[in-house]
């Protein structure tokens, strides 16, 4: 499957039915799996044989969908998680423990910023946040002896900054640690971070991959390229015996291709249990089957909306990496020549102008969501960030009149007419 084009992979990767088997992936709605002998089951518990024993750790439906995602991103192994938050937490916690440190782009999803900056800090894992636009020297200076991972988002939600993946990968590799990239917004249809040097890719599959606002989910894809044994001292969890698994050394037993995901499944999924339900995995796969058809339309609508808003006298500023003149235009062209995604953010006069405008929209619904087939919008000042004063908002780089609009799959003429009547 890995030789096919991305469109074919979206439709067919991950599951090939045998003679007389279901054409669509089966939903294995079972918590547990039956074995003839205790010895058979023992082999699974010892990670001596591959198979399923309890859906909190692994489920066949999920694994078929994860296999598709591994092919799509060009990775060696993948797993699904219950949400994007769980995916990012697992990806980091799989290689960081108390006393360790993370270097992260400051321009990331608010939930992830909180996860790294507050919740993981309480677990004893510290972080240094850097601007995605920092110089290589500034990036280099953020590392410490105990740094174990670098994190960033290909296109950040909601700031729409674009990560220079090669710059971040080089810094990570110079310091002997992997780069983890959250690729939720462009999806592998528009960008494959592993091709640019990322070692691990994460997703909130809740967004474009599902694409219909139907199922919360996440995923982790490992490139299989990071050489854990070459940095043995930094990653004892992968390179020294796991006492909770009969002294298995993951990097030795499973190699660079499978070690990261096997450890993440057998330790973190076992202990935290953030599994995606097989029903949701099935829904996610339906979304993936049309991802390559939907993404160009999201991009096209985003581009048309951004160009319209850019010309409108009541709009103070538009951010969209596909807009010539956007500070991230050149870098977006490099990493995403087919476009990024359909999210546009723009600034109106003030909080009241944004509220009035959104109230008059007929097609775009007010929602805390993005990347849905239906266009939606949000004014952070009156929703996600409403505890903040206008001064605090400005300090955080979020003007009170900012609107984030996620362009769906409707006719672009209808979207623009709706925007026009609401602005005028
Ligand atoms: C939404 C989002 C998340 C969190 O995902 P959930 O599925 O809501 O847990 C993480 N990263 C990015 C870039 C997101 O947009």
Short mmCIF file of C-alpha atoms and ligand atoms in Angstrom, two decimals:
data_model
loop_
_atom_site.label_atom_id
_atom_site.label_comp_id
_atom_site.label_asym_id
_atom_site.label_seq_id
_atom_site.Cartn_x
_atom_site.Cartn_y
_atom_site.Cartn_z
CA UNK A 1 0.00 0.00 0.00
CA UNK A 2 2.86 2.41 0.71
CA UNK A 3 3.65 2.71 -3.02
CA UNK A 4 0.23 4.14 -3.87
CA UNK A 5 -0.71 7.82 -3.98
CA UNK A 6 -2.26 9.47 -0.94
CA UNK A 7 -5.79 9.32 -2.43
CA UNK A 8 -5.61 5.55 -2.84
CA UNK A 9 -4.20 5.14 0.66
CA UNK A 10 -7.10 7.18 2.14
CA UNK A 11 -9.57 4.79 0.55
CA UNK A 12 -7.91 1.41 0.81
CA UNK A 13 -4.99 1.27 3.27
CA UNK A 14 -5.15 -0.60 6.57
CA UNK A 15 -7.56 -3.38 5.68
CA UNK A 16 -7.58 -5.90 2.85
CA UNK A 17 -10.39 -8.42 3.20
CA UNK A 18 -9.80 -12.08 2.38
CA UNK A 19 -12.12 -14.23 0.30
CA UNK A 20 -15.72 -13.84 1.49
CA UNK A 21 -14.82 -11.36 4.25
CA UNK A 22 -16.65 -8.04 4.82
CA UNK A 23 -15.74 -5.28 2.35
CA UNK A 24 -15.98 -2.60 5.05
CA UNK A 25 -13.85 -2.90 8.20
CA UNK A 26 -15.72 -4.89 10.85
CA UNK A 27 -16.52 -3.19 14.17
CA UNK A 28 -15.21 -5.64 16.74
CA UNK A 29 -17.52 -4.60 19.56
CA UNK A 30 -16.00 -6.89 22.16
CA UNK A 31 -14.17 -6.07 25.38
CA UNK A 32 -12.31 -9.37 25.38
CA UNK A 33 -11.02 -12.24 23.24
CA UNK A 34 -11.19 -16.01 23.75
CA UNK A 35 -8.24 -18.46 23.90
CA UNK A 36 -8.03 -22.27 23.99
CA UNK A 37 -5.27 -22.51 26.56
CA UNK A 38 -3.77 -20.34 29.29
CA UNK A 39 -0.42 -20.83 27.60
CA UNK A 40 -1.74 -19.15 24.43
CA UNK A 41 -2.91 -16.18 26.44
CA UNK A 42 0.31 -16.11 28.46
CA UNK A 43 2.28 -15.53 25.27
CA UNK A 44 0.22 -12.40 24.57
CA UNK A 45 0.79 -11.05 28.07
CA UNK A 46 4.52 -11.64 27.68
CA UNK A 47 4.48 -9.80 24.31
CA UNK A 48 5.82 -13.06 22.83
CA UNK A 49 2.92 -13.35 20.36
CA UNK A 50 0.78 -10.72 18.64
CA UNK A 51 -2.93 -10.76 19.33
CA UNK A 52 -5.73 -9.28 21.37
CA UNK A 53 -6.81 -9.96 24.90
CA UNK A 54 -8.56 -6.86 26.24
CA UNK A 55 -9.87 -3.80 24.38
CA UNK A 56 -8.48 -1.33 26.96
CA UNK A 57 -5.08 -2.05 25.39
CA UNK A 58 -5.82 -2.91 21.76
CA UNK A 59 -8.77 -3.67 19.52
CA UNK A 60 -8.66 -5.03 15.94
CA UNK A 61 -10.95 -2.31 14.49
CA UNK A 62 -8.75 0.41 15.96
CA UNK A 63 -5.62 -1.30 14.68
CA UNK A 64 -6.95 -1.43 11.10
CA UNK A 65 -7.59 2.32 11.19
CA UNK A 66 -4.23 2.99 12.88
CA UNK A 67 -2.54 0.95 10.11
CA UNK A 68 -4.15 3.25 7.53
CA UNK A 69 -2.84 6.31 9.39
CA UNK A 70 0.69 4.81 9.54
CA UNK A 71 0.62 4.36 5.75
CA UNK A 72 -0.79 7.87 5.20
CA UNK A 73 1.91 9.57 7.29
CA UNK A 74 4.71 7.30 6.04
CA UNK A 75 5.28 5.84 9.52
CA UNK A 76 6.26 2.39 10.76
CA UNK A 77 3.59 1.95 13.47
CA UNK A 78 0.56 3.82 14.84
CA UNK A 79 -2.09 3.71 17.53
CA UNK A 80 -5.43 5.40 18.15
CA UNK A 81 -6.27 7.23 21.37
CA UNK A 82 -9.54 8.48 22.83
CA UNK A 83 -8.79 12.13 21.92
CA UNK A 84 -6.15 14.44 20.53
CA UNK A 85 -5.28 15.48 24.07
CA UNK A 86 -4.58 11.85 24.99
CA UNK A 87 -2.43 11.45 21.84
CA UNK A 88 -0.20 14.41 22.70
CA UNK A 89 0.05 13.42 26.36
CA UNK A 90 0.98 9.83 25.49
CA UNK A 91 3.48 10.84 22.80
CA UNK A 92 5.33 13.05 25.31
CA UNK A 93 4.92 10.95 28.45
CA UNK A 94 6.17 7.84 26.62
CA UNK A 95 9.68 9.37 26.65
CA UNK A 96 9.54 11.98 29.45
CA UNK A 97 9.31 11.44 33.19
CA UNK A 98 9.66 13.54 36.35
CA UNK A 99 12.86 15.58 36.11
CA UNK A 100 12.79 15.79 32.32
CA UNK A 101 12.24 18.80 30.08
CA UNK A 102 10.44 19.57 26.80
CA UNK A 103 11.15 22.28 24.22
CA UNK A 104 7.88 23.36 22.61
CA UNK A 105 6.71 25.93 20.14
CA UNK A 106 4.66 28.53 22.03
CA UNK A 107 2.21 28.69 19.15
CA UNK A 108 0.13 25.58 19.82
CA UNK A 109 -3.44 24.59 20.68
CA UNK A 110 -4.57 26.02 24.04
CA UNK A 111 -5.33 22.57 25.42
CA UNK A 112 -1.84 21.34 24.57
CA UNK A 113 -0.26 24.52 25.97
CA UNK A 114 -2.06 23.82 29.24
CA UNK A 115 -1.15 20.11 29.14
CA UNK A 116 2.58 20.86 28.74
CA UNK A 117 2.79 24.11 30.69
CA UNK A 118 0.58 23.28 33.68
CA UNK A 119 -0.48 19.64 34.01
CA UNK A 120 2.78 17.98 32.97
CA UNK A 121 4.65 20.56 35.07
CA UNK A 122 2.74 19.15 38.08
CA UNK A 123 4.16 15.74 37.13
CA UNK A 124 7.67 17.19 37.35
CA UNK A 125 8.21 17.64 33.61
CA UNK A 126 9.24 21.21 32.81
CA UNK A 127 9.05 23.00 29.47
CA UNK A 128 10.56 25.92 27.62
CA UNK A 129 8.29 27.57 25.05
CA UNK A 130 9.90 29.19 22.04
CA UNK A 131 8.48 31.29 19.23
CA UNK A 132 8.01 29.21 16.08
CA UNK A 133 9.85 32.05 14.32
CA UNK A 134 12.92 31.90 16.61
CA UNK A 135 16.40 31.78 15.08
CA UNK A 136 18.33 28.47 15.14
CA UNK A 137 20.52 30.03 17.88
CA UNK A 138 17.50 30.91 20.05
CA UNK A 139 16.12 27.43 19.55
CA UNK A 140 19.45 25.87 20.46
CA UNK A 141 19.56 27.91 23.68
CA UNK A 142 16.22 26.44 24.83
CA UNK A 143 17.72 22.94 25.28
CA UNK A 144 18.98 21.55 28.56
CA UNK A 145 20.80 18.33 29.48
CA UNK A 146 17.46 16.84 30.55
CA UNK A 147 15.53 17.80 27.38
CA UNK A 148 13.82 14.70 25.96
CA UNK A 149 11.54 15.97 23.19
CA UNK A 150 10.71 18.89 20.92
CA UNK A 151 7.06 19.67 20.12
CA UNK A 152 5.22 21.83 17.59
CA UNK A 153 2.14 22.04 15.34
CA UNK A 154 2.44 22.09 11.53
CA UNK A 155 -0.25 24.80 11.36
CA UNK A 156 -1.05 26.03 14.85
CA UNK A 157 -4.62 26.16 16.14
CA UNK A 158 -5.78 28.95 16.37
CA UNK A 159 -2.82 31.24 15.58
CA UNK A 160 -2.31 29.74 12.06
CA UNK A 161 1.48 30.05 12.35
CA UNK A 162 3.40 27.50 10.26
CA UNK A 163 6.19 25.42 11.81
CA UNK A 164 9.56 25.30 10.05
CA UNK A 165 9.73 21.52 10.48
CA UNK A 166 13.28 21.19 9.14
CA UNK A 167 14.59 23.85 11.56
CA UNK A 168 12.94 22.17 14.55
CA UNK A 169 13.99 18.66 13.42
CA UNK A 170 17.62 19.73 13.04
CA UNK A 171 17.70 21.27 16.52
CA UNK A 172 16.07 18.17 18.04
CA UNK A 173 18.48 15.79 16.29
CA UNK A 174 21.54 17.92 17.15
CA UNK A 175 20.52 17.39 20.79
CA UNK A 176 19.76 13.68 20.37
CA UNK A 177 15.98 13.89 20.91
CA UNK A 178 12.94 13.33 18.66
CA UNK A 179 10.70 15.98 17.13
CA UNK A 180 6.98 15.40 17.74
CA UNK A 181 4.65 17.25 15.35
CA UNK A 182 0.90 17.65 15.79
CA UNK A 183 -0.29 17.49 12.17
CA UNK A 184 -4.02 17.92 12.88
CA UNK A 185 -4.73 20.93 10.64
CA UNK A 186 -3.07 20.01 7.30
CA UNK A 187 -3.58 16.21 7.67
CA UNK A 188 -1.26 13.90 5.68
CA UNK A 189 -3.15 14.89 2.53
CA UNK A 190 -1.49 18.32 2.64
CA UNK A 191 1.68 17.72 4.68
CA UNK A 192 3.64 14.68 5.84
CA UNK A 193 6.00 15.94 8.57
CA UNK A 194 8.02 12.68 8.62
CA UNK A 195 9.25 13.50 5.09
CA UNK A 196 10.72 16.73 6.54
CA UNK A 197 12.45 15.11 9.52
CA UNK A 198 9.75 14.74 12.21
CA UNK A 199 10.10 11.52 14.22
CA UNK A 200 6.62 11.20 15.71
CA UNK A 201 3.34 12.65 14.42
CA UNK A 202 0.16 13.17 16.45
CA UNK A 203 -3.41 14.01 15.50
CA UNK A 204 -6.69 15.13 16.90
CA UNK A 205 -8.70 12.92 14.55
CA UNK A 206 -11.74 14.82 15.87
CA UNK A 207 -10.98 17.50 13.27
CA UNK A 208 -10.56 17.01 9.48
CA UNK A 209 -9.89 13.27 9.64
CA UNK A 210 -13.36 12.57 11.02
CA UNK A 211 -14.47 15.79 9.34
CA UNK A 212 -18.15 15.57 10.22
CA UNK A 213 -18.09 16.59 13.87
CA UNK A 214 -19.13 13.06 14.85
CA UNK A 215 -16.41 11.41 16.95
CA UNK A 216 -13.68 12.65 19.31
CA UNK A 217 -10.41 10.80 18.78
CA UNK A 218 -6.64 10.97 18.47
CA UNK A 219 -3.70 9.14 16.94
CA UNK A 220 0.08 8.72 17.29
CA UNK A 221 2.23 7.68 14.33
CA UNK A 222 5.89 6.76 14.76
CA UNK A 223 8.31 7.22 11.85
CA UNK A 224 10.44 4.33 13.12
CA UNK A 225 13.49 6.44 12.26
CA UNK A 226 14.64 7.64 15.67
CA UNK A 227 17.54 5.52 16.93
CA UNK A 228 16.71 5.03 20.62
CA UNK A 229 19.73 2.80 21.34
CA UNK A 230 22.07 5.49 19.96
CA UNK A 231 20.75 7.75 22.77
CA UNK A 232 20.44 4.99 25.33
CA UNK A 233 21.07 7.17 28.38
CA UNK A 234 18.35 9.68 27.52
CA UNK A 235 15.56 7.16 27.03
CA UNK A 236 15.86 4.49 29.73
CA UNK A 237 12.17 3.62 29.31
CA UNK A 238 12.91 2.26 25.85
CA UNK A 239 16.50 1.09 26.29
CA UNK A 240 16.60 -0.58 29.73
CA UNK A 241 14.49 -3.48 31.10
CA UNK A 242 10.82 -2.72 31.85
CA UNK A 243 10.13 -4.22 35.29
CA UNK A 244 6.39 -4.06 34.66
CA UNK A 245 6.91 -6.34 31.62
CA UNK A 246 9.29 -9.10 32.73
CA UNK A 247 12.38 -7.06 31.92
CA UNK A 248 11.63 -6.46 28.22
CA UNK A 249 13.89 -3.87 26.55
CA UNK A 250 11.54 -2.33 23.97
CA UNK A 251 14.16 -0.90 21.62
CA UNK A 252 16.00 -4.24 21.51
CA UNK A 253 13.02 -6.56 21.22
CA UNK A 254 10.91 -4.47 18.82
CA UNK A 255 13.54 -2.39 17.00
CA UNK A 256 13.26 1.28 16.07
CA UNK A 257 10.18 0.57 13.92
CA UNK A 258 7.93 -0.77 16.66
CA UNK A 259 9.48 0.11 20.04
CA UNK A 260 7.77 3.47 20.64
CA UNK A 261 4.22 2.36 19.83
CA UNK A 262 4.60 -1.01 21.58
CA UNK A 263 5.76 0.69 24.80
CA UNK A 264 3.03 3.32 24.51
CA UNK A 265 0.37 0.60 24.14
CA UNK A 266 1.64 -1.87 26.69
CA UNK A 267 2.44 0.70 29.40
CA UNK A 268 0.44 3.88 28.91
CA UNK A 269 -2.70 2.42 27.36
CA UNK A 270 -2.62 -0.36 29.95
CA UNK A 271 -2.31 2.11 32.85
CA UNK A 272 -4.30 5.14 31.63
CA UNK A 273 -6.80 3.39 29.36
CA UNK A 274 -7.45 6.27 26.94
CA UNK A 275 -8.58 3.89 24.19
CA UNK A 276 -10.75 5.01 21.28
CA UNK A 277 -13.99 3.07 21.05
CA UNK A 278 -14.17 0.71 18.04
CA UNK A 279 -17.40 2.50 17.00
CA UNK A 280 -15.54 5.81 16.85
CA UNK A 281 -12.66 4.17 14.95
CA UNK A 282 -15.18 2.96 12.37
CA UNK A 283 -16.62 6.49 12.03
CA UNK A 284 -13.10 7.88 11.75
CA UNK A 285 -12.35 5.44 8.93
CA UNK A 286 -15.43 6.59 7.02
CA UNK A 287 -14.04 10.12 7.29
CA UNK A 288 -10.61 9.00 6.10
CA UNK A 289 -12.12 7.41 2.99
CA UNK A 290 -13.01 10.90 1.69
CA UNK A 291 -10.25 12.98 3.34
CA UNK A 292 -8.37 13.48 0.05
CA UNK A 293 -11.60 14.73 -1.61
CA UNK A 294 -12.61 17.02 1.27
CA UNK A 295 -9.27 18.70 2.06
CA UNK A 296 -8.85 20.48 -1.30
CA UNK A 297 -12.41 21.84 -0.96
CA UNK A 298 -11.75 23.10 2.61
CA UNK A 299 -8.58 24.78 1.32
CA UNK A 300 -10.39 26.29 -1.69
CA UNK A 301 -13.19 27.70 0.49
CA UNK A 302 -10.68 29.01 3.04
CA UNK A 303 -8.72 30.73 0.28
CA UNK A 304 -11.84 32.33 -1.24
CA UNK A 305 -13.09 33.53 2.16
CA UNK A 306 -9.64 34.89 3.12
CA UNK A 307 -9.35 36.78 -0.19
CA UNK A 308 -12.85 38.24 0.21
CA UNK A 309 -12.22 39.35 3.81
CA UNK A 310 -8.84 40.81 2.87
CA UNK A 311 -10.57 43.27 0.52
CA UNK A 312 -13.40 44.22 2.90
CA UNK A 313 -13.11 47.67 4.55
CA UNK A 314 -14.57 46.51 7.89
CA UNK A 315 -11.91 43.80 8.32
CA UNK A 316 -8.75 45.05 10.03
CA UNK A 317 -6.55 42.01 9.42
CA UNK A 318 -6.74 38.48 7.95
CA UNK A 319 -4.53 35.51 8.83
CA UNK A 320 -4.40 32.64 6.34
CA UNK A 321 -1.10 31.05 5.32
CA UNK A 322 -2.35 30.69 1.73
CA UNK A 323 -2.81 34.45 1.34
CA UNK A 324 0.10 36.17 -0.44
CA UNK A 325 1.37 38.71 2.07
CA UNK A 326 0.66 36.50 5.08
CA UNK A 327 3.88 36.22 7.15
CA UNK A 328 3.75 32.42 6.73
CA UNK A 329 2.99 32.39 3.00
CA UNK A 330 6.48 31.34 1.81
CA UNK A 331 6.99 28.66 4.44
CA UNK A 332 3.48 27.32 3.80
CA UNK A 333 4.29 27.09 0.07
CA UNK A 334 7.36 25.02 0.95
CA UNK A 335 5.72 22.53 3.30
CA UNK A 336 2.15 22.60 1.90
CA UNK A 337 2.18 23.45 -1.81
CA UNK A 338 -1.39 22.10 -2.12
CA UNK A 339 -2.62 24.38 0.67
CA UNK A 340 -2.94 23.92 4.42
CA UNK A 341 -6.50 23.83 5.70
CA UNK A 342 -9.76 25.79 5.72
CA UNK A 343 -9.34 27.79 8.92
CA UNK A 344 -9.13 31.58 8.55
CA UNK A 345 -8.87 34.12 11.35
CA UNK A 346 -9.63 37.81 11.01
CA UNK A 347 -10.01 40.90 13.12
CA UNK A 348 -13.03 43.19 13.31
CA UNK A 349 -13.15 46.57 15.06
CA UNK A 350 -13.88 45.28 18.59
CA UNK A 351 -15.68 42.68 20.69
CA UNK A 352 -19.12 44.13 19.89
CA UNK A 353 -18.46 44.18 16.15
CA UNK A 354 -17.42 40.52 16.29
CA UNK A 355 -20.47 39.55 18.36
CA UNK A 356 -22.89 41.46 16.10
CA UNK A 357 -21.30 40.02 12.97
CA UNK A 358 -21.47 36.44 14.22
CA UNK A 359 -25.07 36.91 15.33
CA UNK A 360 -26.06 37.91 11.78
CA UNK A 361 -24.41 34.91 10.05
CA UNK A 362 -26.93 32.44 8.65
CA UNK A 363 -24.72 29.56 7.46
CA UNK A 364 -21.75 29.71 9.81
CA UNK A 365 -22.75 28.42 13.24
CA UNK A 366 -21.16 29.62 16.48
CA UNK A 367 -19.31 26.59 17.83
CA UNK A 368 -16.24 25.55 19.81
CA UNK A 369 -15.03 23.42 16.94
CA UNK A 370 -13.06 23.53 13.71
CA UNK A 371 -12.53 21.33 10.68
CA UNK A 372 -16.13 20.27 10.24
CA UNK A 373 -18.03 19.82 6.95
CA UNK A 374 -20.26 22.69 8.18
CA UNK A 375 -18.76 26.17 8.45
CA UNK A 376 -18.42 27.38 12.02
CA UNK A 377 -16.94 30.36 13.80
CA UNK A 378 -15.84 31.52 17.22
CA UNK A 379 -14.94 34.80 18.89
CA UNK A 380 -12.33 33.81 21.51
CA UNK A 381 -12.96 37.00 23.53
CA UNK A 382 -16.59 36.08 24.25
CA UNK A 383 -16.12 32.28 24.46
CA UNK A 384 -12.91 30.31 25.08
CA UNK A 385 -11.06 33.34 26.53
CA UNK A 386 -13.99 35.24 28.10
CA UNK A 387 -12.43 35.43 31.59
CA UNK A 388 -9.80 37.80 30.17
CA UNK A 389 -10.06 41.58 29.99
CA UNK A 390 -9.38 43.35 26.67
CA UNK A 391 -5.91 44.28 27.97
CA UNK A 392 -5.12 40.67 28.92
CA UNK A 393 -6.40 39.48 25.55
CA UNK A 394 -4.14 41.90 23.74
CA UNK A 395 -1.14 40.75 25.79
CA UNK A 396 -1.94 37.16 24.77
CA UNK A 397 -2.03 38.20 21.11
CA UNK A 398 -5.79 37.69 20.83
CA UNK A 399 -7.55 40.94 19.88
CA UNK A 400 -11.10 41.23 21.29
CA UNK A 401 -12.49 41.52 17.76
CA UNK A 402 -10.80 38.33 16.49
CA UNK A 403 -13.01 35.78 14.75
CA UNK A 404 -11.79 32.27 13.88
CA UNK A 405 -13.74 30.80 11.00
CA UNK A 406 -13.48 27.17 9.92
CA UNK A 407 -14.66 26.99 6.32
CA UNK A 408 -16.68 23.86 5.61
CA UNK A 409 -17.68 22.18 2.39
CA UNK A 410 -20.58 24.46 1.36
CA UNK A 411 -20.53 26.41 -1.95
CA UNK A 412 -17.98 29.20 -1.53
CA UNK A 413 -20.34 31.73 -3.19
CA UNK A 414 -22.93 31.04 -0.45
CA UNK A 415 -20.32 31.42 2.29
CA UNK A 416 -19.11 34.74 0.86
CA UNK A 417 -22.66 36.08 0.42
CA UNK A 418 -23.36 35.16 4.04
CA UNK A 419 -20.21 36.96 5.20
CA UNK A 420 -21.03 39.97 3.04
CA UNK A 421 -24.55 40.45 4.39
CA UNK A 422 -23.32 40.01 7.99
CA UNK A 423 -20.50 42.54 7.53
CA UNK A 424 -22.52 45.10 5.56
C1 LIG B 1 -8.41 19.99 18.83
C2 LIG B 1 -6.95 19.87 18.87
C3 LIG B 1 -6.30 19.08 19.85
C4 LIG B 1 -7.07 18.36 20.92
O1 LIG B 1 -7.83 17.35 20.35
P1 LIG B 1 -9.14 16.70 21.03
O2 LIG B 1 -9.48 15.62 20.07
O3 LIG B 1 -10.16 17.78 21.16
O4 LIG B 1 -8.71 16.17 22.36
C5 LIG B 1 -4.93 18.96 19.78
N1 LIG B 1 -4.21 19.60 18.84
C6 LIG B 1 -4.79 20.37 17.90
C7 LIG B 1 -3.95 21.05 16.87
C8 LIG B 1 -6.17 20.53 17.88
O5 LIG B 1 -6.74 21.32 16.94
#
